[in-house]
Amino acid sequence: MTEQSRIDIRSVTKLYGAVRAVNDVDLTIDGGAYCCMIGPSGCGKTTLLRMIAGHETPTSGTISIGGEDMTTVRTGSRGTALMFQNYALFPHLSLTDNVAFSLRVNGVAASERRDKAREMLDRVQLLHLADRVPSELSGGQQQRVALARALITNPKVLLLDEPLSALDEFLRLRMRVELKRLQNQLGITFIHVTHTQPEAIALADQVVVMDHGVVEQAASPRTIYNRPHSPYVARFMGGQNVLTGTVQSAGAEGTVVESKDGNLYDLPPIEGAKPGDTANFSVRRDRIQISDTKGDGRNCTEGTVVNIEYQGTFVKLALETGTREEFIVYLDDDAYYAAPKAVGDKVHASWAPKVNHILVGANNSTGTPYED
Amino acid sequence: MSQSTTNRRGAAFYLLATFFALFVIFLYGPMLMIFILSFQGPTGGLTFPMRGVSTHWFHDLWTSSRYGDLGGAFRRSLVLGGLSLAITAVVCLFAGLAFRRRFWGAGPIFYLSIVSLVVPGILLGLGISQLFQLLGLRLAWWLSGLGAHLSWTLPFGLLIMFAVLNRFDGSWEEAARDAGASPRQVLSYVTVPILFPGLIAVALFGFTLSYDEMPRSLLTVGAKNTLPIEISNMTTNVTTPALYAIGTVTSAVSFLVIATAFITIAIVQKRRARAKGKSA
């Protein structure tokens, strides 16, 4: 199963007029993986998904599914099924006929396809509504019908275009669990387009972060979160502070970087770095301590508290440090309330050298930083 | 408290209600007058009072030869309306679907088709008759007449089709393709069934616009008249309530067509409901 549902995207470009919606993308999605494509709107994630589904044709490049070139194969005969963002259920057909649609176009006899459709509706716990039409259903129910309609074709790859965006918060979390469970049961490849970071991190085996038609980073959610490739990925996925400095000394034992305000940072070795180069690095927000006194001037920063948010399990402190970005610190709530701060207080933040993570990638755009 | 204040009606309400009543009288009064007068007694005239009630003038229509080829004109108008209905529905469906894409020349083609709505009908008819003469073709109601009517019903139908398609979600067709449907299956299983009520509206306009079209018909139908021309002629030389009788009959046909359309929609929906019931 896994080999059959592997997807290889090779040098795929999609042009809309002069606009490069997808720009020379290379990507391999393992068979049976849960892959989340994430990025701000207009980053090309949906276009890429639609090209895999066959609703768009790449301007150049190839897309293979299970090792077979599917670049120009007709939609509906490439082993994929797409679940649409608005579900696109047929308003004139009952749920049974909606789910049975692909069997109908493939010439399956009426009684047989109805039986199969009802079986599938039973799987998504909607058998009791089999004779209703979609407009009589709630959003969550419509989504399950859309899922049943996509799965009845026994696809090798299920493509989901922002499947949870139309649901309220409560349903979203529940459907998230159901999707993951379903994928485990079926063992087929799921490709899920989203713009919600926690969704991607929670569901995916592989997260694909995109920006301006380019794949910025494709890796496991842990790698994406802990070792972002570029300042953009660090900002977009959240949980990190992005800092910039000038290389002071570089060597095999490590790199020392100086920030504008004179603090020094001990970074791992950077290949090919020379004194005077600019270096970007990130610091996880929950690996930072604060104190009222200045330390040794290494791996630290100082700033004024501009916002304090209690988040239940932790406290989120926003510092104004004289850069364009706020410096965010997540503090253990017990530790914080032992010595609470007020807006306007000046505080010193410091962290262990090993927390510094070098951002190799050049993409320094702000994306849409996710702040929670 | 707030109830009583909202329930009290101001002067504006009575003013607008009066205006509305006048409007309704103006709209339906004349029609009603003609319906009533068409049942005038055999000795009655074109105006009130009624001298008895009878269906004399309806019989007179069918039996008397004073009214020329009224039956023939009626038949021709029905056939012409039917042809307009069918052609308008089919052409506007596909034209509407095509215009969803910005194909090359879409703008000019759209404006060209709308121009014939703006051009005075009588001039258009004159042009068609001149063109036929130039080409050495003979004017006939089913050819030049049909063409003249289509110049009126097609752009109208297209505009309605645009409104209908406005509420049509293209992802339905994509979902059908995704399930493996061929273009023909997408059209017959998804696009047409979903658009069906709108298509009936387009077809209805195709019929009614053709059925009572006069200016475009005058110079294009050739030797044999359609009903509106025939009735128009009658107004100048018939001085009996038979004139009203024909008015009642043609109105009844119009209502019949509309009723048929509604019944068709109801039957389709019932059949769908039955299909739903069967699968239960």
XYZ file of C-alpha atoms in Angstrom:
652
model
C 0.000 0.000 0.000
C 2.707 2.465 0.970
C 4.592 2.205 -2.323
C 1.375 2.546 -4.295
C 0.437 5.769 -2.619
C 3.777 7.564 -2.604
C 3.719 10.907 -4.353
C 6.700 12.334 -6.212
C 6.524 15.942 -7.288
C 9.418 16.868 -9.574
C 10.231 20.437 -10.689
C 6.569 21.371 -10.811
C 5.778 24.936 -11.844
C 2.344 26.444 -12.365
C 1.979 29.804 -14.075
C -1.179 31.886 -14.110
C -0.265 34.434 -16.717
C 2.932 35.915 -15.325
C 2.209 34.824 -11.752
C 4.161 31.818 -10.494
C 1.592 30.169 -8.221
C 3.886 27.184 -7.756
C 7.567 27.662 -8.489
C 9.786 24.664 -9.289
C 8.644 22.488 -6.412
C 10.343 19.183 -5.597
C 8.622 17.140 -2.939
C 8.242 13.500 -1.992
C 5.342 12.439 0.180
C 5.743 8.945 1.589
C 2.988 6.446 0.946
C 0.641 6.165 3.895
C 1.844 9.424 5.408
C -0.312 12.196 6.797
C 1.044 15.285 5.079
C -0.036 18.819 5.976
C 0.665 21.667 3.590
C 0.687 24.975 5.353
C 1.311 28.589 4.419
C -0.442 31.944 4.186
C -3.178 32.342 1.575
C -1.759 32.653 -1.901
C 1.346 30.590 -1.086
C 0.439 27.930 -3.668
C -0.568 25.120 -1.336
C -4.060 24.743 -2.768
C -2.759 24.964 -6.336
C -0.302 22.166 -5.579
C -3.108 20.080 -4.077
C -5.318 20.680 -7.105
C -2.502 19.628 -9.425
C -2.138 16.354 -7.518
C -5.913 15.875 -7.842
C -5.754 16.693 -11.555
C -7.983 19.766 -11.439
C -5.024 21.819 -12.657
C -2.210 20.807 -14.974
C 1.359 21.850 -14.165
C 2.949 24.266 -16.612
C 6.067 22.127 -16.307
C 7.328 19.244 -14.199
C 5.872 15.858 -13.336
C 3.664 14.404 -10.619
C 3.801 10.665 -9.982
C 1.561 8.637 -7.740
C 2.872 5.220 -6.763
C 5.753 5.657 -9.191
C 3.390 6.168 -12.119
C 3.452 9.471 -14.009
C 0.034 11.054 -13.451
C 0.843 14.605 -14.564
C -1.793 14.686 -17.304
C -3.994 11.736 -16.335
C -7.670 12.635 -16.122
C -9.136 13.584 -12.740
C -11.043 10.699 -11.283
C -8.803 8.012 -12.758
C -5.578 8.716 -10.910
C -6.477 7.121 -7.595
C -7.018 10.394 -5.772
C -10.132 11.787 -4.137
C -10.492 15.437 -3.224
C -12.589 16.714 -0.362
C -13.567 20.281 -1.159
C -13.331 23.151 1.251
C -17.054 23.893 0.995
C -17.731 20.130 0.633
C -19.473 20.669 -2.757
C -22.213 18.160 -1.973
C -24.758 17.819 -4.777
C -27.791 19.763 -3.538
C -30.287 17.816 -5.682
C -29.279 14.339 -4.500
C -29.950 12.465 -1.279
C -26.988 11.559 0.906
C -27.119 8.018 -0.464
C -26.953 9.268 -4.047
C -24.256 11.793 -3.161
C -22.056 9.068 -1.717
C -22.916 6.651 -4.534
C -22.101 9.215 -7.233
C -18.747 7.821 -8.315
C -20.218 4.311 -8.514
C -23.030 5.680 -10.668
C -20.696 7.297 -13.184
C -18.766 4.035 -13.319
C -21.896 2.138 -14.243
C -22.498 0.193 -11.015
C -26.104 -1.049 -10.815
C -28.480 1.058 -8.728
C -29.188 -1.470 -5.974
C -25.529 -2.398 -5.545
C -24.296 1.178 -5.390
C -27.015 2.165 -2.919
C -26.028 -0.706 -0.639
C -22.382 0.308 -0.773
C -23.232 3.964 -0.192
C -25.332 3.085 2.833
C -22.495 0.973 4.169
C -20.193 3.966 3.821
C -22.746 6.296 5.446
C -22.942 3.837 8.319
C -19.177 4.138 8.734
C -19.495 7.883 9.238
C -22.524 7.382 11.523
C -25.011 9.023 9.190
C -27.059 6.046 8.030
C -30.157 7.386 9.773
C -30.028 10.473 7.505
C -29.432 8.534 4.270
C -32.516 9.925 2.535
C -32.051 13.565 3.482
C -30.615 16.144 1.089
C -27.430 18.033 2.064
C -29.197 21.307 2.908
C -30.945 19.532 5.798
C -27.609 18.736 7.482
C -25.346 20.579 9.887
C -21.836 21.587 8.851
C -20.197 18.712 10.679
C -22.596 16.192 9.127
C -22.027 17.622 5.653
C -18.336 17.156 6.150
C -18.752 13.512 7.047
C -20.844 12.993 3.921
C -18.121 14.617 1.844
C -15.628 12.278 3.471
C -17.807 9.248 2.712
C -18.233 10.366 -0.898
C -14.469 10.712 -1.306
C -13.640 7.395 0.354
C -16.137 5.240 -1.552
C -13.798 5.339 -4.562
C -11.122 3.518 -2.487
C -8.544 6.202 -3.259
C -4.817 5.698 -2.794
C -4.538 9.331 -1.822
C -7.114 11.470 -0.033
C -6.716 15.188 -0.628
C -8.327 17.552 1.857
C -8.631 21.255 1.063
C -8.909 23.117 4.387
C -11.328 20.471 5.640
C -11.821 21.934 9.097
C -11.972 25.643 8.335
C -15.775 25.816 8.122
C -16.349 24.197 11.507
C -16.560 25.801 14.923
C -13.706 25.330 17.373
C -15.261 22.414 19.256
C -16.111 20.415 16.126
C -12.761 21.252 14.595
C -10.896 19.561 17.420
C -13.173 16.530 17.299
C -12.924 16.124 13.524
C -9.158 16.479 13.789
C -9.053 13.387 15.962
C -11.432 11.546 13.634
C -9.333 12.362 10.579
C -6.195 11.078 12.220
C -7.912 7.883 13.337
C -9.359 7.340 9.876
C -5.965 7.744 8.291
C -4.495 5.183 10.677
C -7.273 2.732 9.818
C -7.073 3.150 6.058
C -3.307 3.421 5.780
C -3.560 5.611 2.670
C -1.829 8.923 2.066
C -3.655 11.986 3.342
C -2.659 15.413 2.061
C -4.285 18.115 4.102
C -4.077 21.796 3.237
C -4.457 24.150 6.169
C -3.433 27.564 7.395
C -3.699 26.634 11.060
C -0.372 25.746 12.686
C -1.604 23.629 15.616
C -3.673 21.580 13.164
C -0.613 20.811 11.042
C 1.603 20.017 14.026
C -1.009 17.796 15.660
C -1.953 15.758 12.589
C 1.000 15.477 10.297
C 3.778 12.978 9.849
C 5.198 15.458 7.393
C 4.659 19.208 7.405
C 5.255 21.154 4.189
C 5.662 24.886 4.828
C 5.163 26.972 1.696
C 5.599 30.623 0.790
C 5.276 32.368 -2.572
C 4.948 29.120 -4.484
C 8.063 27.606 -2.972
C 8.454 24.831 -0.416
C 10.374 26.465 2.436
C 10.748 23.335 4.496
C 9.319 19.821 4.414
C 9.984 17.752 7.497
C 8.452 16.123 10.558
C 6.433 18.491 12.741
C 9.070 18.250 15.494
C 11.818 19.304 13.147
C 9.704 22.095 11.702
C 8.891 23.395 15.143
C 12.297 22.955 16.771
C 14.660 23.410 13.870
C 12.988 25.808 11.427
C 14.880 26.338 8.212
C 14.450 30.071 7.791
C 13.257 33.103 9.744
C 9.975 32.839 7.806
C 9.315 29.253 8.960
C 10.261 30.150 12.538
C 7.855 33.095 12.553
C 5.050 31.354 10.673
C 5.021 28.221 12.822
C 5.338 30.269 15.995
C 6.934 29.283 19.273
C 10.231 30.936 18.349
C 11.851 34.347 18.627
C 13.874 35.336 15.588
C 17.071 37.289 16.303
C 19.684 38.814 13.999
C 23.292 39.684 14.549
C 26.695 40.140 12.975
C 29.272 37.352 13.039
C 32.209 38.323 15.264
C 34.234 35.180 15.130
C 33.677 31.912 13.334
C 35.422 28.614 13.812
C 35.058 24.880 14.205
C 34.254 25.264 17.919
C 31.380 27.666 17.260
C 30.250 31.038 16.003
C 29.935 34.162 18.092
C 27.336 36.667 16.941
C 26.870 40.184 18.219
C 23.490 41.876 18.181
C 22.929 45.576 17.556
C 22.719 46.323 21.278
C 26.046 44.611 22.007
C 24.921 41.253 23.415
C 26.882 38.184 22.342
C 25.415 34.849 21.311
C 27.154 31.485 21.173
C 25.970 29.642 18.092
C 27.042 26.298 16.637
C 29.546 26.482 13.777
C 28.163 28.018 10.560
C 29.746 26.662 7.431
C 31.492 29.354 5.402
C 30.673 32.161 7.816
C 33.129 35.065 7.980
C 33.292 37.873 10.543
C 30.985 40.677 9.406
C 28.326 38.368 7.931
C 24.735 38.655 9.081
C 23.363 35.633 10.885
C 19.742 34.817 11.790
C 18.931 32.483 14.611
C 15.963 31.528 16.708
C 15.295 30.934 20.369
C 12.382 28.892 21.639
C 10.018 31.016 23.661
C 9.614 28.438 26.400
C 13.343 27.972 27.022
C 13.953 31.473 28.375
C 14.406 32.735 31.942
C 13.833 36.304 33.086
C 15.437 38.236 35.882
C 15.706 41.840 37.083
C 19.488 41.973 36.892
C 21.700 41.927 33.870
C 23.847 38.790 33.502
C 27.133 38.329 31.646
C 25.867 39.845 28.396
C 25.862 36.489 26.569
C 22.770 34.740 25.145
C 20.437 37.321 26.532
C 18.363 40.375 25.722
C 16.558 43.038 27.681
C 13.346 44.885 27.158
C 10.227 46.493 28.544
C 7.153 44.415 29.269
C 4.391 45.534 26.871
C 1.866 42.755 27.370
C 1.106 39.934 29.778
C -1.309 37.122 28.892
C -2.269 34.314 31.210
C -2.679 31.163 29.086
C -3.679 28.636 31.731
C -0.603 26.428 31.759
C 1.850 29.224 31.115
C 2.171 32.996 31.023
C 3.009 34.803 27.822
C 5.170 37.881 28.267
C 5.790 40.266 25.375
C 8.922 42.417 25.556
C 9.775 45.484 23.516
C 13.500 45.115 22.817
C 14.117 47.844 20.277
C 13.867 45.518 17.270
C 10.857 45.500 14.981
C 9.555 42.282 16.502
C 8.300 41.735 20.009
C 10.360 39.266 21.997
C 8.024 36.662 23.476
C 8.735 34.598 26.582
C 6.599 31.690 27.795
C 7.000 31.277 31.530
C 5.850 28.511 33.808
C 2.856 29.968 35.630
C 4.050 28.957 39.129
C 7.446 30.510 38.551
C 5.909 33.644 37.085
C 3.426 34.248 39.878
C 6.218 33.831 42.440
C 7.604 37.094 41.038
C 4.992 38.724 38.807
C 5.816 41.600 36.451
C 3.829 44.660 35.416
C 3.533 46.328 32.026
C 6.371 48.858 31.790
C 8.825 46.853 33.914
C 12.307 46.441 32.502
C 13.393 42.794 32.487
C 16.400 40.759 31.383
C 15.868 37.546 29.469
C 18.548 34.884 29.114
C 18.873 31.308 27.932
C 21.330 28.456 27.582
C 23.632 28.615 24.524
C 22.288 25.308 23.199
C 18.863 26.923 22.728
C 20.250 29.108 19.917
C 19.219 27.600 16.574
C 20.742 28.882 13.350
C 18.269 29.794 10.597
C 20.019 28.839 7.371
C 17.288 29.835 4.954
C 17.196 33.292 3.451
C 13.429 33.845 3.567
C 13.106 36.604 6.129
C 9.495 37.540 5.409
C 7.151 37.925 8.341
C 4.494 35.578 6.966
C 1.553 35.835 9.268
C 3.063 35.086 12.633
C 0.927 32.831 14.711
C 0.834 34.328 18.158
C -0.723 31.818 20.517
C -45.590 49.438 25.090
C -43.213 49.123 22.199
C -45.848 46.871 20.570
C -48.417 49.663 20.523
C -45.980 52.168 19.062
C -44.984 49.853 16.205
C -48.633 48.984 15.550
C -49.784 52.544 15.132
C -49.768 53.379 11.460
C -48.670 56.761 10.259
C -49.903 58.836 7.367
C -47.139 57.392 5.197
C -48.657 53.924 5.518
C -52.047 55.047 4.200
C -50.463 57.091 1.460
C -48.372 54.156 0.265
C -51.263 51.705 0.646
C -53.438 53.939 -1.541
C -50.677 54.191 -4.080
C -50.287 50.441 -4.097
C -54.026 49.890 -4.489
C -54.111 52.281 -7.446
C -51.192 50.471 -8.965
C -52.904 47.094 -8.639
C -56.114 48.459 -10.166
C -54.146 49.976 -13.022
C -52.316 46.684 -13.561
C -55.175 44.212 -13.414
C -58.261 46.393 -13.982
C -58.061 46.507 -17.785
C -57.397 42.782 -18.026
C -60.329 42.034 -15.764
C -62.510 44.358 -17.858
C -61.694 42.425 -20.988
C -62.309 39.064 -19.315
C -65.742 40.206 -18.185
C -66.707 41.833 -21.462
C -65.734 38.742 -23.438
C -68.716 36.996 -21.830
C -71.069 39.671 -23.203
C -74.517 38.499 -24.347
C -75.137 38.011 -28.116
C -76.710 41.427 -28.414
C -74.117 43.236 -26.317
C -71.531 45.708 -27.560
C -67.908 46.635 -26.930
C -68.686 48.573 -23.765
C -70.614 48.150 -20.543
C -73.377 47.512 -19.626
C -73.467 43.735 -20.034
C -76.502 42.546 -21.972
C -76.697 39.096 -20.465
C -73.917 36.585 -19.980
C -72.942 34.066 -22.659
C -70.074 32.330 -24.394
C -71.528 33.449 -27.716
C -68.458 35.387 -28.786
C -66.135 32.485 -28.175
C -68.276 30.328 -30.478
C -68.345 33.176 -32.922
C -64.530 33.162 -32.985
C -64.340 29.541 -34.100
C -67.306 29.497 -36.437
C -67.409 32.857 -38.159
C -65.201 33.580 -41.157
C -65.214 37.296 -40.424
C -62.017 37.109 -38.501
C -59.734 35.803 -41.198
C -57.285 33.012 -40.442
C -57.443 33.390 -36.658
C -57.023 29.667 -35.935
C -54.021 29.449 -38.254
C -52.424 32.514 -36.662
C -52.980 31.038 -33.228
C -51.361 27.745 -34.265
C -48.403 29.544 -35.855
C -47.831 31.625 -32.731
C -47.918 28.511 -30.565
C -45.403 26.689 -32.784
C -43.199 29.763 -32.963
C -43.363 30.139 -29.189
C -42.501 26.461 -28.747
C -39.518 26.713 -31.087
C -38.306 29.848 -29.293
C -38.727 28.072 -25.974
C -36.625 25.089 -26.983
C -33.920 27.012 -28.832
C -33.675 29.690 -26.137
C -33.330 27.148 -23.335
C -30.661 25.082 -25.093
C -28.643 27.966 -26.533
C -28.759 30.026 -23.330
C -27.716 27.046 -21.210
C -24.580 26.450 -23.236
C -23.880 30.136 -23.847
C -24.213 30.807 -20.115
C -21.862 27.943 -19.270
C -19.388 29.168 -21.893
C -19.403 32.749 -20.627
C -18.208 31.558 -17.224
C -14.799 31.332 -18.856
C -13.221 34.468 -20.190
C -12.694 32.995 -23.635
C -11.145 35.001 -26.430
C -13.667 37.572 -27.694
C -16.126 36.976 -24.844
C -16.647 40.700 -24.277
C -17.451 41.704 -27.881
C -19.664 38.636 -28.377
C -21.632 39.476 -25.250
C -22.159 43.109 -26.284
C -23.104 42.072 -29.813
C -25.775 39.767 -28.464
C -27.119 42.434 -26.130
C -27.317 45.053 -28.915
C -30.321 43.296 -30.424
C -32.207 43.982 -27.186
C -31.586 47.690 -27.599
C -32.250 48.064 -31.322
C -35.916 48.990 -31.990
C -37.717 45.811 -32.981
C -39.395 47.308 -35.997
C -36.016 48.378 -37.414
C -34.576 44.960 -36.794
C -37.542 43.437 -38.623
C -37.011 45.828 -41.504
C -33.364 44.830 -41.651
C -34.169 41.155 -41.696
C -36.708 41.568 -44.470
C -34.210 43.605 -46.514
C -31.523 40.987 -45.948
C -33.837 38.191 -47.069
C -34.735 40.144 -50.161
C -31.051 40.702 -50.898
C -30.327 37.008 -50.508
C -33.324 36.137 -52.653
C -35.014 34.211 -49.842
C -38.720 34.305 -49.185
C -39.900 35.568 -45.787
C -41.613 32.897 -43.732
C -42.836 32.917 -40.153
C -40.859 29.758 -39.303
C -37.613 31.106 -40.742
C -37.263 34.895 -40.806
C -39.990 35.202 -38.169
C -38.255 32.721 -35.884
C -34.928 34.500 -36.394
C -36.489 37.839 -35.475
C -37.978 36.346 -32.316
C -34.715 34.721 -31.333
C -32.948 38.075 -31.658
C -35.202 39.088 -28.786
C -35.473 35.922 -26.678
C -31.818 34.805 -26.802
C -30.186 37.872 -25.228
C -32.999 38.047 -22.697
C -32.586 34.391 -21.834
C -28.821 34.809 -21.639
C -29.164 37.590 -19.086
C -31.479 35.411 -16.979
C -29.040 32.530 -17.368
C -26.276 34.738 -15.973
C -28.409 35.415 -12.906
C -29.148 31.695 -12.561
C -25.472 30.765 -12.888
C -24.540 33.360 -10.301
C -25.815 30.991 -7.654
C -24.208 27.955 -9.277
C -21.077 26.717 -7.554
C -18.475 25.450 -10.006
C -17.052 23.117 -7.393
C -20.103 20.855 -7.888
C -18.806 20.108 -11.363
C -15.290 19.648 -10.037
C -16.568 17.228 -7.415
C -18.310 15.266 -10.166
C -15.132 15.176 -12.275
C -13.187 14.144 -9.204
C -15.535 11.180 -8.798
C -14.649 10.159 -12.344
C -17.563 11.619 -14.299
C -17.030 12.297 -18.005
C -17.936 15.778 -19.311
C -21.244 14.374 -20.588
C -22.020 12.821 -17.211
C -21.116 16.048 -15.411
C -23.608 17.888 -17.622
C -26.468 15.399 -17.342
C -26.052 14.280 -13.703
C -24.983 17.520 -12.067
C -25.087 20.737 -14.094
C -28.488 20.432 -15.790
C -30.375 18.943 -12.813
C -29.111 21.648 -10.473
C -29.864 24.393 -13.005
C -33.226 22.914 -14.007
C -35.566 25.357 -12.233
C -33.607 28.263 -13.693
C -33.728 26.675 -17.124
C -37.514 26.499 -16.907
C -37.559 30.223 -16.189
C -35.386 30.850 -19.246
C -37.616 28.624 -21.402
C -40.737 30.397 -20.158
C -39.336 33.740 -21.174
C -38.463 32.235 -24.540
C -42.082 31.302 -25.038
C -43.888 34.343 -23.697
C -41.589 36.883 -25.342
C -42.146 35.195 -28.689
C -45.859 34.536 -28.200
C -46.790 38.201 -27.865
C -44.059 39.740 -29.997
C -45.400 42.275 -32.473
C -42.804 44.803 -33.732
C -40.255 42.174 -34.737
C -42.942 40.052 -36.390
C -44.610 42.704 -38.549
C -42.107 42.766 -41.390
C -40.626 39.300 -41.016
C -43.430 36.736 -40.906
C -44.156 36.973 -44.616
C -47.558 36.098 -46.046
C -49.003 34.392 -42.980
C -49.627 36.343 -39.794
C -48.941 35.438 -36.203
C -51.555 35.976 -33.515
C -50.464 39.415 -32.236
C -50.550 40.820 -35.778
C -53.913 39.202 -36.388
C -55.346 40.669 -33.194
C -53.913 44.045 -34.016
C -55.686 43.901 -37.366
C -58.900 42.885 -35.641
C -58.859 45.993 -33.453
C -59.321 48.102 -36.575
C -62.037 46.104 -38.315
C -63.849 43.988 -35.720
C -66.414 45.815 -33.652
C -67.852 42.950 -31.627
C -66.916 41.489 -28.211
C -65.229 38.652 -30.167
C -62.173 40.920 -29.880
C -62.329 40.493 -26.106
C -62.925 36.777 -26.450
C -59.668 36.344 -28.340
C -57.935 38.391 -25.653
C -59.296 36.059 -22.984
C -58.259 32.975 -24.936
C -54.688 34.155 -25.521
C -54.294 35.181 -21.876
C -55.575 31.758 -20.853
C -52.924 30.127 -23.061
C -50.202 32.221 -21.434
C -51.392 31.240 -17.982
C -51.617 27.620 -19.101
C -47.985 27.660 -20.220
C -46.861 29.122 -16.906
C -48.982 26.608 -14.989
C -47.472 23.770 -17.042
C -44.010 24.985 -16.153
C -44.815 25.029 -12.458
C -46.432 21.603 -12.665
C -43.327 20.285 -14.441
C -41.119 21.542 -11.620
C -43.473 19.999 -9.054
C -43.434 16.634 -10.876
C -39.650 16.643 -11.102
C -39.379 17.358 -7.408
C -41.921 14.691 -6.587
C -40.044 12.154 -8.663
C -36.860 13.050 -6.799
C -38.679 12.645 -3.523
C -39.958 9.248 -4.669
C -36.424 8.229 -5.675
C -35.387 9.202 -2.172
C -38.221 7.130 -0.723
C -37.292 4.083 -2.795
C -33.734 4.060 -1.545
C -35.015 4.024 2.041
